[in-house]
Amino acid sequence: MTADETKAFLRCIDANCEERYAIGERVYTCRRCGGLLDVQYAFSLANSPDEMKAIFKGRRTANIKLERSGVWRFRELLPFVTDHAKVVTLAEGNTPIYEARRSAEYAGLDELRFKHQGLNPTGSFKDNGMTTGVTQAVALGAPAVACASTGNTSASMAAYAARAGMRAFVFIPADQIAYGKLSQSLEYGAKVVEIEGNFDDAMRLVRELADETDLYLLNSINPFRLEGQKTIIIEMMEQCEWQAPDWIVLPGGNLGNTSAFGKALHEMKKLGFIDRMPRLAVIQAEGAAPFYELFTSADRGALGPVAHPATLSTAIRIGNPVSWKKALRALECTDGVVERVTEQEIADAKAIIGRDGIGCEPASAATLAGIKRLAASGVIDSSANVIAVLTGNLLKDPSYTIGYHTDKLALGDNGAQRLINGHFANRPTRASASKDEIKRMLAL
């Protein structure tokens, strides 16, 4: 290894293996045992944590490419990149934290805040990870990138590949992707392949293709993706003046964010940026909750996949999450929990978030639904300092929103549909083109 490669390297997370690989090797899982890989660092920061905090903050006002990014602004905590001229960025990150009074009341909390990753360039948290993943692809000289996707990953990868001038190949489960997401992949020029199966089938195929061809895999099994997603938490801590909240709540699908959040918190605590660890709460949809089943079982040694995951929250409709071992590690080091919620709970929570003037895609709303459950059971205290992560934009799946507010939202096929009730629906009202009638209707 070169001097730069010894500062950053890949290591198997299996405690019985811990095989190391050079940072420049194209490898996704351990060749010895098949385990997941971490990007690890021998950190040698030239400044103290307090000095680094001031540097990070000062960069926010600079008008150059790296500083405009809410990922690369924290580049000292991502030292796997040595040539920053190769960075591919769309000025991702820099997402706000909103106070949400109505959502807090609904959940039974004194206060609640949302960090809205849906305000990223392509409308989801995936951009934080894709800037680092595509940058690594460029560094490796990869001619093309690929992913399996429920929508957000494909949209983000397609955009960043377009910026890098690379070919992009997207594998999606046929007829299971929200049009708002599919339209992005098409618009950004990716080759979209619809697989006759579910996300897990698409994931299996793209992993096999990446092993046998020049395609560079950019799902969350790629450890460089998770390095970018760490910065969601780094930026959150900065926005909290480096005072960790009691809880960070997030949706659970393929569990990349859970893995990245745990790694970020561990590294920041070790380096002295924060003095305590917040607890993580992962929320899954009831019909796609293999991680919940694992976490609540007596034996956490093996995850039991859900063969046919079912939820209208397409971003988390995943039955066999590849990052479950890293996610489990994250919950163990943060004293975290996992909860599952129903389709009705997600739909109602989404409508409540909207009443706070904050739109989000369905999977994001699983957070509020989960918080409500955890508060009711006493796991989260009503006075706790809680931040929930909204992972995607409202416009990712507008048909879901319209369906809820017009009493047409249902889970299942035509033969066995389960209607979702619009408990907080804001139904449109039809009127004739008469000014007097409209004045009466609006009580003007």
Coordinates of C-alpha atoms in Angstrom, one line a residue:
M1 CA 0.0 0.0 0.0
T2 CA 1.1 3.6 -0.6
A3 CA 1.3 6.1 2.2
D4 CA -2.1 7.5 1.2
E5 CA -3.7 4.1 1.2
T6 CA -2.6 3.3 4.7
K7 CA -4.6 6.3 5.9
A8 CA -7.7 4.8 4.3
F9 CA -8.4 1.1 3.7
L10 CA -11.2 -1.4 3.3
R11 CA -11.7 -3.9 6.1
C12 CA -14.1 -6.8 6.6
I13 CA -16.5 -6.2 9.4
D14 CA -16.6 -9.9 10.5
A15 CA -14.6 -10.1 13.8
N16 CA -13.3 -13.5 12.8
C17 CA -11.9 -12.2 9.6
E18 CA -11.1 -8.5 9.4
E19 CA -9.3 -9.0 6.1
R20 CA -7.9 -5.7 4.7
Y21 CA -7.9 -4.4 1.1
A22 CA -6.3 -1.3 -0.5
I23 CA -8.6 1.6 -1.0
G24 CA -8.0 1.4 -4.8
E25 CA -9.2 -2.2 -5.1
R26 CA -12.6 -2.8 -6.8
V27 CA -14.2 -5.1 -4.2
Y28 CA -17.6 -4.9 -2.6
T29 CA -17.5 -7.8 -0.1
C30 CA -14.7 -9.7 1.5
R31 CA -13.1 -12.2 -0.9
R32 CA -12.1 -14.4 2.0
C33 CA -15.4 -14.8 3.9
G34 CA -18.0 -12.9 1.9
G35 CA -18.6 -10.3 4.7
L36 CA -19.4 -6.7 4.3
L37 CA -16.6 -4.1 4.1
D38 CA -16.0 -0.8 5.9
V39 CA -13.9 2.1 4.8
Q40 CA -11.6 2.6 7.7
Y41 CA -9.2 5.4 8.5
A42 CA -6.1 6.0 10.5
F43 CA -7.3 9.5 11.3
S44 CA -4.6 12.2 11.7
L45 CA -6.5 15.5 11.9
A46 CA -4.1 18.5 11.9
N47 CA -6.6 20.5 14.0
S48 CA -8.5 19.9 17.2
P49 CA -12.2 19.1 17.0
D50 CA -13.1 22.6 18.0
E51 CA -10.8 24.0 15.3
M52 CA -12.3 21.6 12.7
K53 CA -15.8 22.7 13.7
A54 CA -14.9 26.3 12.9
I55 CA -13.3 25.3 9.6
F56 CA -16.5 23.4 8.6
K57 CA -18.7 26.3 9.5
G58 CA -16.5 28.8 7.7
R59 CA -16.6 26.8 4.5
R60 CA -20.4 27.4 4.2
T61 CA -19.8 30.9 2.9
A62 CA -17.2 30.0 0.3
N63 CA -18.3 29.9 -3.4
I64 CA -16.1 27.0 -4.7
K65 CA -17.3 23.5 -5.7
L66 CA -16.1 21.5 -2.7
E67 CA -17.4 24.0 -0.1
R68 CA -20.8 24.3 -1.7
S69 CA -21.3 20.6 -1.0
G70 CA -22.7 19.5 2.4
V71 CA -20.7 16.3 1.9
W72 CA -17.2 17.5 0.8
R73 CA -17.3 20.4 3.2
F74 CA -16.5 17.7 5.8
R75 CA -13.8 16.1 3.7
E76 CA -11.3 15.6 6.5
L77 CA -13.7 13.0 7.8
L78 CA -13.8 11.3 4.4
P79 CA -10.1 11.0 3.7
F80 CA -10.3 8.2 1.2
V81 CA -10.2 10.8 -1.6
T82 CA -6.7 12.3 -2.2
D83 CA -7.4 14.0 -5.6
H84 CA -10.3 16.3 -5.1
A85 CA -10.2 17.3 -8.7
K86 CA -12.0 14.0 -9.3
V87 CA -15.0 14.8 -7.0
V88 CA -18.4 14.6 -8.7
T89 CA -20.8 16.9 -7.0
L90 CA -24.2 18.6 -7.4
A91 CA -23.9 20.7 -4.3
E92 CA -25.7 18.0 -2.3
G93 CA -26.4 18.1 1.4
N94 CA -27.0 21.4 3.2
T95 CA -30.5 20.2 4.0
P96 CA -32.5 22.0 6.7
I97 CA -33.9 20.9 10.1
Y98 CA -37.5 22.0 10.6
E99 CA -39.5 22.3 13.8
A100 CA -42.8 20.4 13.5
R101 CA -45.3 21.4 16.1
R102 CA -48.3 19.5 14.7
S103 CA -46.3 16.4 14.2
A104 CA -45.0 16.6 17.7
E105 CA -48.5 16.9 19.1
Y106 CA -49.7 14.0 17.0
A107 CA -46.8 11.8 18.2
G108 CA -47.3 12.7 21.9
L109 CA -44.0 14.7 22.2
D110 CA -43.3 18.1 23.5
E111 CA -41.3 18.9 20.4
L112 CA -40.1 17.2 17.3
R113 CA -37.7 18.2 14.5
F114 CA -37.3 16.8 10.9
K115 CA -34.1 16.8 8.9
H116 CA -35.3 16.9 5.4
Q117 CA -33.1 15.0 3.0
G118 CA -35.7 15.3 0.3
L119 CA -34.3 18.8 -0.4
N120 CA -31.2 17.3 -2.0
P121 CA -30.6 17.9 -5.8
T122 CA -32.5 14.8 -6.9
G123 CA -34.9 14.8 -4.0
S124 CA -33.5 12.2 -1.6
F125 CA -30.8 11.3 0.8
K126 CA -29.1 9.1 -1.9
D127 CA -27.3 12.1 -3.2
N128 CA -25.1 12.3 -0.1
G129 CA -23.9 8.8 -0.8
M130 CA -23.8 9.0 -4.6
T131 CA -21.4 11.9 -4.7
T132 CA -18.9 9.7 -2.9
G133 CA -19.7 6.5 -4.7
V134 CA -19.5 8.0 -8.2
T135 CA -16.3 9.9 -7.2
Q136 CA -14.7 6.5 -6.3
A137 CA -15.9 5.1 -9.6
V138 CA -14.1 7.9 -11.4
A139 CA -11.0 7.3 -9.3
L140 CA -11.0 3.6 -10.3
G141 CA -11.5 4.5 -13.9
A142 CA -14.8 2.6 -14.2
P143 CA -16.5 3.0 -17.6
A144 CA -20.0 2.5 -16.3
V145 CA -22.0 2.3 -13.1
A146 CA -25.1 0.2 -12.1
C147 CA -27.6 -0.3 -9.4
A148 CA -30.7 -2.1 -8.4
S149 CA -33.3 0.3 -7.1
T150 CA -36.7 1.0 -5.7
G151 CA -36.4 4.4 -7.3
N152 CA -34.3 6.9 -5.3
T153 CA -31.0 5.2 -5.8
S154 CA -31.5 5.0 -9.6
A155 CA -32.5 8.6 -9.8
S156 CA -29.5 9.8 -7.9
M157 CA -27.0 7.5 -9.6
A158 CA -28.3 8.5 -13.1
A159 CA -27.8 12.2 -12.3
Y160 CA -24.3 11.8 -10.9
A161 CA -23.2 9.5 -13.7
A162 CA -24.5 12.1 -16.2
R163 CA -22.4 14.7 -14.4
A164 CA -19.3 12.5 -14.6
G165 CA -19.9 11.6 -18.3
M166 CA -20.4 7.9 -17.4
R167 CA -22.8 5.3 -18.7
A168 CA -25.5 4.3 -16.1
F169 CA -27.5 1.1 -15.9
V170 CA -30.5 0.8 -13.7
F171 CA -32.3 -2.4 -12.7
I172 CA -35.8 -1.9 -11.2
P173 CA -38.6 -4.3 -10.3
A174 CA -41.2 -3.9 -13.1
D175 CA -44.4 -1.9 -12.2
Q176 CA -43.2 -1.3 -8.6
I177 CA -41.5 2.1 -9.0
A178 CA -43.2 5.4 -8.4
Y179 CA -43.3 7.4 -11.6
G180 CA -41.7 10.5 -10.0
K181 CA -38.6 8.4 -9.5
L182 CA -38.6 6.5 -12.7
S183 CA -38.9 9.7 -14.7
Q184 CA -35.7 11.0 -13.2
S185 CA -33.7 7.9 -14.3
L186 CA -35.0 8.3 -17.8
E187 CA -34.4 12.0 -17.9
Y188 CA -30.8 11.7 -16.8
G189 CA -30.0 9.3 -19.5
A190 CA -29.7 6.0 -17.7
K191 CA -30.5 2.7 -19.4
V192 CA -33.4 1.3 -17.4
V193 CA -34.0 -2.4 -17.3
E194 CA -37.3 -3.6 -15.7
I195 CA -36.9 -6.9 -14.0
E196 CA -39.9 -9.3 -13.8
G197 CA -39.5 -9.7 -10.0
N198 CA -39.0 -7.7 -6.9
F199 CA -36.1 -5.5 -5.7
D200 CA -34.3 -8.4 -4.2
D201 CA -34.3 -10.2 -7.6
A202 CA -32.9 -7.0 -9.2
M203 CA -30.2 -6.8 -6.5
R204 CA -29.1 -10.4 -7.0
L205 CA -28.8 -9.9 -10.7
V206 CA -26.9 -6.6 -10.6
R207 CA -24.4 -8.0 -8.0
E208 CA -23.7 -11.0 -10.3
L209 CA -23.3 -8.6 -13.3
A210 CA -20.9 -6.4 -11.4
D211 CA -18.7 -9.4 -10.5
E212 CA -18.6 -10.6 -14.1
T213 CA -18.4 -7.3 -16.1
D214 CA -16.9 -3.7 -15.9
L215 CA -20.0 -2.4 -14.3
Y216 CA -19.2 -0.6 -11.0
L217 CA -21.9 -1.4 -8.4
L218 CA -23.4 1.6 -6.5
N219 CA -25.9 0.0 -4.2
S220 CA -25.4 0.5 -0.4
I221 CA -23.3 -2.7 -0.3
N222 CA -20.6 -0.4 -1.8
P223 CA -18.9 1.0 1.3
F224 CA -18.0 4.3 -0.4
R225 CA -21.7 5.1 -0.7
L226 CA -22.1 4.9 3.0
E227 CA -19.2 7.3 3.6
G228 CA -21.2 10.1 1.9
Q229 CA -24.3 9.2 3.9
K230 CA -22.3 9.6 7.1
T231 CA -22.4 13.4 6.5
I232 CA -26.1 13.5 7.0
I233 CA -25.3 12.9 10.7
I234 CA -22.2 15.1 10.7
E235 CA -24.2 18.0 9.3
M236 CA -27.1 17.3 11.7
M237 CA -24.7 17.5 14.7
E238 CA -23.3 20.8 13.3
Q239 CA -26.9 22.1 13.1
C240 CA -27.4 21.1 16.7
E241 CA -24.3 23.0 17.8
W242 CA -22.6 19.6 18.2
Q243 CA -25.0 18.7 21.0
A244 CA -26.4 15.3 20.3
P245 CA -30.2 14.8 20.5
D246 CA -31.6 11.9 22.5
W247 CA -33.0 10.1 19.5
I248 CA -32.5 10.0 15.8
V249 CA -35.3 8.2 14.0
L250 CA -35.1 7.0 10.4
P251 CA -36.9 4.6 8.0
G252 CA -35.5 1.1 7.4
G253 CA -35.3 -0.4 3.9
N254 CA -31.9 -1.7 2.6
L255 CA -30.5 -0.3 5.9
G256 CA -27.6 1.7 4.3
N257 CA -28.5 4.9 6.3
T258 CA -28.8 3.0 9.5
S259 CA -25.3 1.6 8.9
A260 CA -23.9 5.0 7.9
F261 CA -25.4 6.8 10.8
G262 CA -24.0 4.4 13.3
K263 CA -20.5 4.7 11.7
A264 CA -20.7 8.4 11.8
L265 CA -21.7 8.6 15.4
H266 CA -19.0 6.1 16.4
E267 CA -16.3 8.1 14.6
M268 CA -17.4 11.5 15.8
K269 CA -17.5 10.3 19.4
K270 CA -14.1 8.7 19.1
L271 CA -12.6 11.8 17.5
G272 CA -14.1 14.1 20.2
F273 CA -16.7 15.9 18.0
I274 CA -19.6 14.8 20.3
D275 CA -19.5 13.8 23.9
R276 CA -22.4 11.2 23.8
M277 CA -24.2 9.0 21.4
P278 CA -27.9 9.5 20.6
R279 CA -30.1 6.4 20.3
L280 CA -31.2 5.3 16.8
A281 CA -34.7 4.1 16.1
V282 CA -35.3 2.3 12.8
I283 CA -38.9 2.1 11.5
Q284 CA -40.0 -0.5 9.0
A285 CA -43.3 -1.0 7.2
E286 CA -45.3 -4.0 8.6
G287 CA -45.3 -5.8 5.2
A288 CA -41.5 -5.4 4.7
A289 CA -40.0 -5.8 8.2
P290 CA -37.2 -8.4 8.2
F291 CA -34.9 -6.3 10.3
Y292 CA -37.7 -5.8 12.9
E293 CA -38.1 -9.6 13.1
L294 CA -34.4 -10.1 13.5
F295 CA -34.0 -7.5 16.1
T296 CA -36.9 -8.7 18.2
S297 CA -35.8 -12.4 18.0
A298 CA -33.8 -14.4 20.5
D299 CA -31.2 -15.2 17.9
R300 CA -29.8 -12.2 15.9
G301 CA -27.3 -14.4 14.0
A302 CA -29.2 -14.6 10.7
L303 CA -31.8 -12.4 9.0
G304 CA -34.8 -14.2 7.6
P305 CA -35.7 -12.5 4.3
V306 CA -39.3 -11.6 3.4
A307 CA -40.0 -13.3 0.1
H308 CA -42.7 -11.0 -1.1
P309 CA -42.4 -7.6 0.7
A310 CA -45.6 -5.6 0.6
T311 CA -45.9 -1.8 1.3
L312 CA -47.0 1.3 -0.6
S313 CA -43.8 2.9 0.7
T314 CA -41.8 1.8 -2.3
A315 CA -38.5 3.1 -1.0
I316 CA -38.5 0.6 1.8
R317 CA -40.2 -2.3 0.0
I318 CA -37.2 -4.5 0.5
G319 CA -37.3 -8.1 1.9
N320 CA -33.6 -8.9 2.1
P321 CA -31.6 -5.8 3.1
V322 CA -27.9 -6.3 2.3
S323 CA -26.6 -4.0 5.0
W324 CA -28.4 -5.7 8.0
K325 CA -25.1 -6.7 9.7
K326 CA -23.8 -3.2 9.7
A327 CA -27.2 -1.9 10.8
L328 CA -27.3 -4.3 13.7
R329 CA -23.9 -3.1 14.7
A330 CA -25.1 0.5 14.6
L331 CA -28.1 -0.3 16.9
E332 CA -25.9 -2.2 19.3
C333 CA -23.4 0.7 19.7
T334 CA -26.2 3.3 20.1
D335 CA -28.6 1.3 22.3
G336 CA -31.1 1.6 19.4
V337 CA -34.5 0.0 18.7
V338 CA -36.5 -1.2 15.7
E339 CA -40.3 -0.7 15.3
R340 CA -42.7 -1.6 12.6
V341 CA -45.9 0.3 11.5
T342 CA -48.9 -0.3 9.4
E343 CA -49.8 1.1 6.0
Q344 CA -52.6 3.1 7.7
E345 CA -50.2 4.6 10.3
I346 CA -47.7 5.6 7.6
A347 CA -50.4 7.3 5.4
D348 CA -51.9 9.2 8.3
A349 CA -48.5 10.3 9.6
K350 CA -47.6 11.6 6.1
A351 CA -50.7 13.7 6.0
I352 CA -49.9 15.1 9.5
I353 CA -46.3 16.0 8.3
G354 CA -48.0 17.8 5.4
R355 CA -50.0 19.9 7.9
D356 CA -46.7 21.2 9.2
G357 CA -46.0 22.5 5.7
I358 CA -43.4 19.8 5.1
G359 CA -44.0 17.4 2.3
C360 CA -42.3 14.0 2.1
E361 CA -42.5 10.6 0.3
P362 CA -44.4 7.8 2.1
A363 CA -41.3 6.0 3.5
S364 CA -40.2 9.1 5.2
A365 CA -43.5 9.3 7.1
A366 CA -42.8 5.9 8.7
T367 CA -40.6 7.9 11.1
L368 CA -43.5 9.8 12.6
A369 CA -45.7 6.7 12.7
G370 CA -42.9 4.9 14.5
I371 CA -42.3 7.8 16.9
K372 CA -46.0 7.8 17.8
R373 CA -45.8 4.1 18.7
L374 CA -42.6 4.4 20.6
A375 CA -43.9 7.3 22.6
A376 CA -47.1 5.5 23.4
S377 CA -45.2 2.5 24.7
G378 CA -42.9 4.7 26.8
V379 CA -39.7 3.9 24.9
I380 CA -39.4 7.5 23.8
D381 CA -40.2 10.0 26.6
S382 CA -42.5 12.8 25.8
S383 CA -39.8 15.4 26.7
A384 CA -37.1 13.7 24.7
N385 CA -35.1 15.7 22.1
V386 CA -36.0 13.8 18.9
I387 CA -34.9 14.4 15.3
A388 CA -36.5 12.3 12.5
V389 CA -34.9 12.0 9.1
L390 CA -37.2 12.5 6.1
T391 CA -35.5 10.7 3.3
G392 CA -37.4 11.7 0.2
N393 CA -39.4 14.6 -1.4
L394 CA -43.2 14.8 -1.6
L395 CA -43.0 14.8 -5.4
K396 CA -41.3 11.5 -5.6
D397 CA -44.7 9.8 -5.4
P398 CA -47.5 12.3 -6.0
S399 CA -50.0 9.5 -6.9
Y400 CA -49.8 8.2 -3.3
T401 CA -50.7 11.6 -2.0
I402 CA -53.6 12.1 -4.4
G403 CA -54.8 8.6 -3.6
Y404 CA -54.9 9.3 0.1
H405 CA -56.7 12.6 -0.2
T406 CA -59.3 11.3 -2.7
D407 CA -60.0 8.0 -0.9
K408 CA -58.4 5.8 -3.6
L409 CA -55.3 4.6 -1.8
A410 CA -55.2 0.9 -1.4
L411 CA -52.6 -1.9 -0.9
G412 CA -52.8 -5.1 -2.9
D413 CA -54.1 -6.1 -6.3
N414 CA -57.7 -5.8 -7.6
G415 CA -58.6 -9.1 -6.2
A416 CA -57.6 -8.4 -2.6
Q417 CA -57.2 -4.7 -2.1
R418 CA -57.0 -3.2 1.3
L419 CA -58.3 0.4 1.4
I420 CA -56.3 3.0 3.3
N421 CA -58.7 5.4 5.1
G422 CA -58.1 9.1 4.6
H423 CA -58.5 10.0 8.3
F424 CA -56.8 13.4 7.6
A425 CA -57.8 13.7 3.9
N426 CA -58.1 17.1 2.4
R427 CA -60.6 16.3 -0.4
P428 CA -61.0 18.7 -3.3
T429 CA -64.4 20.3 -3.8
R430 CA -66.1 20.7 -7.2
A431 CA -68.2 23.7 -8.0
S432 CA -69.8 25.3 -11.0
A433 CA -68.2 28.3 -12.6
S434 CA -70.4 30.6 -10.5
K435 CA -68.9 33.4 -8.4
D436 CA -71.9 33.4 -6.0
E437 CA -71.8 29.7 -5.5
I438 CA -68.1 29.7 -4.7
K439 CA -68.6 32.6 -2.3
R440 CA -71.3 30.6 -0.5
M441 CA -69.1 27.5 -0.5
L442 CA -66.1 29.4 0.9
A443 CA -68.3 31.3 3.4
L444 CA -66.9 34.6 2.0

